[in-house]
Short mmCIF file of C-alpha atoms in Angstrom, two decimals:
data_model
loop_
_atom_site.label_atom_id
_atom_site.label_comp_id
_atom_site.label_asym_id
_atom_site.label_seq_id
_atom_site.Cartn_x
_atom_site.Cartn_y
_atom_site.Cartn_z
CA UNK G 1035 129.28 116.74 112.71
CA UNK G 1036 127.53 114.92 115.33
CA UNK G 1037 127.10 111.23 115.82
CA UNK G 1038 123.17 111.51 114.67
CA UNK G 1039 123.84 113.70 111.83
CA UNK G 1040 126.43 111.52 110.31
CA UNK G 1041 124.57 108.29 111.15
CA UNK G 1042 121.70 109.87 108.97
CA UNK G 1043 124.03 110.83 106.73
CA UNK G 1044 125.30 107.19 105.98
CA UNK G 1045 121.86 106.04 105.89
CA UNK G 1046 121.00 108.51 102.95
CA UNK G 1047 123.72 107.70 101.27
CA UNK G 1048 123.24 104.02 101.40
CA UNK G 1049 119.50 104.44 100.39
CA UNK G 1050 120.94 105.83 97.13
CA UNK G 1051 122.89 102.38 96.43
CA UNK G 1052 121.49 100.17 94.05
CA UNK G 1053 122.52 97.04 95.95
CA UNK G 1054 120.26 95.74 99.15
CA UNK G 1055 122.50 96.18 102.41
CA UNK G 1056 121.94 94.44 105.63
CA UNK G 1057 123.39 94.46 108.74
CA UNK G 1058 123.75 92.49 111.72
CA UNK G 1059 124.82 92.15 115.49
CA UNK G 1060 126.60 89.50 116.72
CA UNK G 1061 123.37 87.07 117.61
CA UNK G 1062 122.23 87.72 113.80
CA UNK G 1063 119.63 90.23 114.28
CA UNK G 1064 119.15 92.79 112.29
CA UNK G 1065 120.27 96.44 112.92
CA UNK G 1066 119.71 98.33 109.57
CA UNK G 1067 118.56 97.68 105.84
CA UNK G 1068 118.82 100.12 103.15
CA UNK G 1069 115.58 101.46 100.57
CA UNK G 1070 116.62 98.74 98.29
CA UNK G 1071 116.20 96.19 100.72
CA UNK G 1072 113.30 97.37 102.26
CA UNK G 1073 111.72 97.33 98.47
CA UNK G 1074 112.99 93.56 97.34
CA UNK G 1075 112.05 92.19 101.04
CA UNK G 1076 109.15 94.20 101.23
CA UNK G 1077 109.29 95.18 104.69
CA UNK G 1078 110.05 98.56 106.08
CA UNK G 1079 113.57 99.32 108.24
CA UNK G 1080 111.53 99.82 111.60
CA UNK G 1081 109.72 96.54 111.15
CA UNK G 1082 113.09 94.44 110.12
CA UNK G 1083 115.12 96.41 113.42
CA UNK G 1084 115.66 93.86 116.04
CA UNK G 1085 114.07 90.78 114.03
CA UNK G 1086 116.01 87.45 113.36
CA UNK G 1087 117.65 87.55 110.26
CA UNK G 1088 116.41 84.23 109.33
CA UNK G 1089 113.15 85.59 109.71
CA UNK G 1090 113.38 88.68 107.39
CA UNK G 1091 115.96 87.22 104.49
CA UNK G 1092 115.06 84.52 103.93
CA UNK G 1093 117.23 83.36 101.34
CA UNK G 1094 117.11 79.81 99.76
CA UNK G 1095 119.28 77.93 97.30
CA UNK G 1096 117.76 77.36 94.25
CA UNK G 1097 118.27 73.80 93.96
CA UNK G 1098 118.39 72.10 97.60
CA UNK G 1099 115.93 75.05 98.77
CA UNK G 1100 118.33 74.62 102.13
CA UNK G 1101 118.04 78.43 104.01
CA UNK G 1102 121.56 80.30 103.59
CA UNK G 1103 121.08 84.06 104.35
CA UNK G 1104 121.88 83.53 108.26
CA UNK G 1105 124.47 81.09 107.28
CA UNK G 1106 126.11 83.84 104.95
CA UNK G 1107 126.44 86.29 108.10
CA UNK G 1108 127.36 83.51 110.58
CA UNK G 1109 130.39 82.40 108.43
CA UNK G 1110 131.41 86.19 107.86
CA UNK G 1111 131.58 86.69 111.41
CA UNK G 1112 133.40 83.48 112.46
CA UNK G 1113 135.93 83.47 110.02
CA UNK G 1114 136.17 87.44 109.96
CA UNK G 1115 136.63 87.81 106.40
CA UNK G 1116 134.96 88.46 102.94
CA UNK G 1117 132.41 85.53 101.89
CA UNK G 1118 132.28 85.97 98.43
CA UNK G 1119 129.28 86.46 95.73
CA UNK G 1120 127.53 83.31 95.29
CA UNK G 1121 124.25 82.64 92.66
CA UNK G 1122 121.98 80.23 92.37
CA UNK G 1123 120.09 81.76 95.49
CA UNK G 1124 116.36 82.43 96.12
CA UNK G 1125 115.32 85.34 98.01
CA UNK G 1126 111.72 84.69 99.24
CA UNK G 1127 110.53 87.98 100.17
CA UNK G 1128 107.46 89.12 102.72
CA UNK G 1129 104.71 88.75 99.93
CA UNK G 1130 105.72 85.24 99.23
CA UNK G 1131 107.74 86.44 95.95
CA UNK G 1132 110.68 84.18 94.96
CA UNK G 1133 113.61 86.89 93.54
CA UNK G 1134 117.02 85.10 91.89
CA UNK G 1135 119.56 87.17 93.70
CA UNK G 1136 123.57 86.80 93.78
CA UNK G 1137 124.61 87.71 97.53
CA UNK G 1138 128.04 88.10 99.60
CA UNK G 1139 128.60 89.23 103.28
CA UNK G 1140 131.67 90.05 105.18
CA UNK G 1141 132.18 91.13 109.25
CA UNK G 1142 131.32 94.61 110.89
CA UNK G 1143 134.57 95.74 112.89
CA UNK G 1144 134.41 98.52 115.49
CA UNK G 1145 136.93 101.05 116.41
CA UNK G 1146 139.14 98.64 117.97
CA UNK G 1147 138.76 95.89 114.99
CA UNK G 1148 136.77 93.23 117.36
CA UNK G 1149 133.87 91.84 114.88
CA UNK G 1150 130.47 93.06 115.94
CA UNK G 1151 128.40 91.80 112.98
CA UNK G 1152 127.84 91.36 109.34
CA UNK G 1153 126.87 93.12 106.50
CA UNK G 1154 125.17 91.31 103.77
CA UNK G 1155 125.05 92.81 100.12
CA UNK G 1156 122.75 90.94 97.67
CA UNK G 1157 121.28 92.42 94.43
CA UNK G 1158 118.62 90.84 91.68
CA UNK G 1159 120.39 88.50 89.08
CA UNK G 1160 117.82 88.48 86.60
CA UNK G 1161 115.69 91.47 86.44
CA UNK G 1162 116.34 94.26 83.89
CA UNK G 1163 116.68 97.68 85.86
CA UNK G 1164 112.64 98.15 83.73
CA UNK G 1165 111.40 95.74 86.19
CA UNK G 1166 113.30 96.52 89.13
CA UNK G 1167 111.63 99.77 88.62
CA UNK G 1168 108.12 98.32 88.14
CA UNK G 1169 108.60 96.56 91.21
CA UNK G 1170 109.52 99.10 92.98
CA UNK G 1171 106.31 100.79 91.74
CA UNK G 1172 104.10 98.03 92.49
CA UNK G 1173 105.80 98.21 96.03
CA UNK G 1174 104.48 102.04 97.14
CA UNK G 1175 101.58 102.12 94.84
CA UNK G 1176 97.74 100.44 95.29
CA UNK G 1177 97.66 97.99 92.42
CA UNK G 1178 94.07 99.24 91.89
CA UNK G 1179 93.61 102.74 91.79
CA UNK G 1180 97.36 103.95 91.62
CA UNK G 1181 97.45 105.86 94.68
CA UNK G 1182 100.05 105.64 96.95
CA UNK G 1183 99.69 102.57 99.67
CA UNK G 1184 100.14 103.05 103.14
CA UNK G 1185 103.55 102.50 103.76
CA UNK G 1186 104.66 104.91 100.85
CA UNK G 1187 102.12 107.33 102.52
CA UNK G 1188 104.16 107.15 105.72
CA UNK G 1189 107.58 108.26 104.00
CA UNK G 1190 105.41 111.51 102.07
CA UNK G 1191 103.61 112.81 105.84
CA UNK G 1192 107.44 112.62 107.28
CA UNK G 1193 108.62 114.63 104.15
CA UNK G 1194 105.47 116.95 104.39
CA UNK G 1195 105.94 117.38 108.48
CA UNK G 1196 109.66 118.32 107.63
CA UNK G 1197 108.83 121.16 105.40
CA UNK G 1198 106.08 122.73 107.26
CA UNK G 1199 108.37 122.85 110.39
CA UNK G 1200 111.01 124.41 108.18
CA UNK G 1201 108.44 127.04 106.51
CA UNK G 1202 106.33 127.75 109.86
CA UNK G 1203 103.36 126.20 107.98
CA UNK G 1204 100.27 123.39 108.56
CA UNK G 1205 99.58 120.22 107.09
CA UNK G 1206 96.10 118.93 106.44
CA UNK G 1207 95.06 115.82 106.52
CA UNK G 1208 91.63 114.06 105.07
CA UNK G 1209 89.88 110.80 106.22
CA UNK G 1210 87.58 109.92 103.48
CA UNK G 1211 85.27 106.95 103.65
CA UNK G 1212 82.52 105.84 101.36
CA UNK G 1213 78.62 105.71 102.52
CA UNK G 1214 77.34 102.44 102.09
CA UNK G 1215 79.92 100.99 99.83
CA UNK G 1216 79.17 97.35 100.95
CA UNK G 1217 75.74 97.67 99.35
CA UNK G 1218 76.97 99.31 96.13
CA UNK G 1219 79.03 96.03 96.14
CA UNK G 1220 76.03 93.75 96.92
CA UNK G 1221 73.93 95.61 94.38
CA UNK G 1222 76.10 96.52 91.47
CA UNK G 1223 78.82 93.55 92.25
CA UNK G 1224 82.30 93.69 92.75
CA UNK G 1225 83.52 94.64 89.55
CA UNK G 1226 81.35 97.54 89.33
CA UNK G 1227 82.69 98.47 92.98
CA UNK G 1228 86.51 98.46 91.67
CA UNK G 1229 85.22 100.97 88.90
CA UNK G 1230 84.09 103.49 91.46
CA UNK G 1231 87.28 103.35 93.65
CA UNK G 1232 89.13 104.12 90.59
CA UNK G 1233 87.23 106.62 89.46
CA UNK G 1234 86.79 108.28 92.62
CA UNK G 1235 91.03 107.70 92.91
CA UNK G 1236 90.95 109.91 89.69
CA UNK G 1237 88.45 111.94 90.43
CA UNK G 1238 90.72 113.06 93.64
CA UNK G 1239 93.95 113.32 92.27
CA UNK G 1240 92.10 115.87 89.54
CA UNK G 1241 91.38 118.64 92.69
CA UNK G 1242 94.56 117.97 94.36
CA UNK G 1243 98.29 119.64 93.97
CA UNK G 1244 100.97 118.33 92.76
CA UNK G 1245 102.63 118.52 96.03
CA UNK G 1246 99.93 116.50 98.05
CA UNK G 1247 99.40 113.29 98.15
CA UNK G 1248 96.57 110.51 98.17
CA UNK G 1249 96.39 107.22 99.40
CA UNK G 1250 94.30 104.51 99.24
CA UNK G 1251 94.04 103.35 103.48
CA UNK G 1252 91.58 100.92 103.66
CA UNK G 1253 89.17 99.04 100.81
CA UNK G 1254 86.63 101.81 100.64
CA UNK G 1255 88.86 104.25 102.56
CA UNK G 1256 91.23 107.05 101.46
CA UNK G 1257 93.46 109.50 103.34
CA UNK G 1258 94.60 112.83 101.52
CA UNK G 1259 97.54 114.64 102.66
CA UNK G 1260 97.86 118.28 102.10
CA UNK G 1261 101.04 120.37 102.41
CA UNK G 1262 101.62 123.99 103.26
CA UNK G 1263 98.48 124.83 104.14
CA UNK G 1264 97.55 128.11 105.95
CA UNK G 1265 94.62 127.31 107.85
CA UNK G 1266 92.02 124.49 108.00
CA UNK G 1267 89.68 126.38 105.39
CA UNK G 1268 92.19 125.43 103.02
CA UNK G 1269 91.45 121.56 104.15
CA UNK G 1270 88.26 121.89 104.32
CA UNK G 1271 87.89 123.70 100.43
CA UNK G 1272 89.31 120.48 99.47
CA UNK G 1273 87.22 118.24 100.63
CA UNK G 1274 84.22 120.07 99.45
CA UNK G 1275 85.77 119.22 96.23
CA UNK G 1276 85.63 115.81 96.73
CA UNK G 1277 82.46 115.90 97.88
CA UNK G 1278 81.18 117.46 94.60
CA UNK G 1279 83.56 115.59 92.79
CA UNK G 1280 81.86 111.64 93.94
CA UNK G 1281 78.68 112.77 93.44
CA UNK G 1282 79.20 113.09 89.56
CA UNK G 1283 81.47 109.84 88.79
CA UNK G 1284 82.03 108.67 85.21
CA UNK G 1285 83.00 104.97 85.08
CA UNK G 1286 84.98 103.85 82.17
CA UNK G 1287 80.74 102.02 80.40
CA UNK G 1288 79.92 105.94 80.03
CA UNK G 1289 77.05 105.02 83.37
CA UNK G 1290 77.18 108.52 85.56
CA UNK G 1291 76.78 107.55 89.35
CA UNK G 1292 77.10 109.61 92.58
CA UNK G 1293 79.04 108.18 95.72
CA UNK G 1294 78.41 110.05 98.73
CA UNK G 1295 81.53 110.81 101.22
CA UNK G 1296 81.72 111.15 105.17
CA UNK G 1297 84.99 112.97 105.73
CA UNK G 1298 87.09 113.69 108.35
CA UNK G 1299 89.67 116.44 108.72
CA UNK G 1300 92.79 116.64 111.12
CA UNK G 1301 95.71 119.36 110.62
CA UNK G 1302 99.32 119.39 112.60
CA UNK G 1303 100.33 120.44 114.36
CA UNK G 1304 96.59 121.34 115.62
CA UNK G 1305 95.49 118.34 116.38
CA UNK G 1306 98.66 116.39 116.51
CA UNK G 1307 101.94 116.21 115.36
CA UNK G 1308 102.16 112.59 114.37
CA UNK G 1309 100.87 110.16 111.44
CA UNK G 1310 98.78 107.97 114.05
CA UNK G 1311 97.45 111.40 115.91
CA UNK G 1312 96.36 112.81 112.84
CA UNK G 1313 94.52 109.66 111.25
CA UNK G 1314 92.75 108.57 114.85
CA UNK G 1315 91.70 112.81 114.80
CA UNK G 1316 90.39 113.03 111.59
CA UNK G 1317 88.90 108.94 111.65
CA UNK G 1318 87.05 110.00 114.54
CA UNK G 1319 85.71 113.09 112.94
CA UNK G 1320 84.76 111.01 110.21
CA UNK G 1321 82.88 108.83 112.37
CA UNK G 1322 80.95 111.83 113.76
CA UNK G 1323 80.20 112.60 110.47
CA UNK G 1324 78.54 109.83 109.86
CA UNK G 1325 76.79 109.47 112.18
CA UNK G 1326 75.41 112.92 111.84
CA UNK G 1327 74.38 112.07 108.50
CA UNK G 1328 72.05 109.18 109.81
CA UNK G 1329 70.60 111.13 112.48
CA UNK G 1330 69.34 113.54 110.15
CA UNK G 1331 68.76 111.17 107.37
CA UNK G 1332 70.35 113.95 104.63
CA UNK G 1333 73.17 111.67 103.45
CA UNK G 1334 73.28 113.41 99.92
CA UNK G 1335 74.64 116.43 102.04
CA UNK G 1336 77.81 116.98 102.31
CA UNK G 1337 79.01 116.94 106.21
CA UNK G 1338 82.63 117.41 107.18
CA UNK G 1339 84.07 116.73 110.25
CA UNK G 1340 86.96 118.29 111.92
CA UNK G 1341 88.46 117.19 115.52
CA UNK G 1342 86.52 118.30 118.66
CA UNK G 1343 87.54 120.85 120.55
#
């Protein structure tokens, strides 16, 4: 097996543990963080790569509130050996949460036993595994409509581009953006504007497969990922749907309204064969849309976009 293959290996492996893992060089940066870290710190691996480790665990005692997680990995790899679990620690994580967590680290060795590190293993004292999992939840999904956020959205187009390499097959991708949302808000109010994202979030999920995925991108903004597709008539069937489907919105008073939706459509490896291709094709699509839609002054009609040729 090569080096790459069983360096992913590890890392799949590790992002089954239940513990948070954390490594470091030698001038305490960090070189790798497993899915349970990247969920209690709330940070992704490729943003923590490379950053201080003071900077992205920022660990606390409970009582003095003194810093300790770079202290943890700078006394593992001067005294080369095991600093055990200690409590009574505070993990502070990106959104400002404070976590109880018990935490230990010990020294990285390579090949010829010289230290090159530390690994740091830490894991949440005083959540049931219930909460863990809510958190978790809370951590990939938009706390208003329940659609995936952006950053679970990432890990689901690298599963989806995976597959459709493996089965010869597209992916389609959707850039959907509300007409005029900012006056339904200035009209209707605020409230009444969170009803309509949901419903709409509903609404979508209802003409989608199981296997695709929707995510809310922006505040009046949503990106739908389809997988497998054969051809962009298949994308573009869907978002006819969703068309028809905004224009005949039930919010939870029983009051019917219709949205109307400029949309945007992108497909790999057509127009691209990454994540920030395929969002900055079908966003600009979008945009022509749009402004289609003004120039002819038929916004109730539906107008979809797909890259220029």
């Amino acid at each position: 097996m090569s080096f790459i293959a069983e360096k992913k290996r590890t890392g799949e492996i590790l992002d089954c543990v239940g513990d948070a893992i954390l490594t470091t060089n030698l001038d305490l940066e960090v070189t790798y963080i497993n899915r349970t870290a990247e969920i209690l710190i709330g940070i992704k691996q490729d943003e923590a790569i490379g950053c201080p480790v003071r900077q992205i665990l920022r660990v606390v005692d409970a009582d003095t509130r003194q810093p300790r997680g770079e202290d943890l990995a700078r006394k593992a790899i001067n005294t080369n050996t095991l600093i055990p679990l200690e409590n009574n620690a505070l993990l502070i994580n990106q959104l400002g949460c404070e976590l109880s967590i018990e935490d230990s680290a010990a020294p990285l060795h390579d090949l010829d036993g010289s230290v090159i590190g530390a690994v740091i293993v830490f894991h949440d004292s005083c959540y049931s595994s219930e909460i863990r999992t809510k958190m978790a939840n809370l951590a990939r999904h938009d706390p208003l409509t329940g659609l995936f956020n952006r950053y679970a959205f990432d890990e689901r187009f690298q599963q989806s581009i995976e597959l459709a390499r493996r089965h010869k097959k597209r992916v389609g991708l959707l850039f959907i953006d509300l007409d005029n949302f900012k006056d339904i808000n200035d009209i209707l109010g605020h409230a009444s504007g969170d009803a309509i994202l949901k419903a709409l979030a509903s609404r979508i999920l209802n003409c989608l497969r199981s296997s695709d995925t929707a995510c809310r991108y922006g505040g009046d903004e949503f990106v739908i990922l389809l997988n497998e597709i054969e051809q962009l008539s298949d994308a573009l069937m869907v978002a006819r749907k969703a068309h028809a489907l905004a224009a005949n919105l039930m919010l939870p008073d029983g009051q019917k309204v219709g949205i109307n939706l400029s949309v945007g459509v992108s497909v790999y490896p057509d127009d691209g064969e990454t994540l920030d291709m395929l969002i900055q094709q079908a966003d600009m699509a979008m945009y022509r849309n749009k402004a289609l839609k003004k120039r002819s002054r038929e916004v109730s009609l539906p107008n979809i976009q797909v890259p220029a040729t």
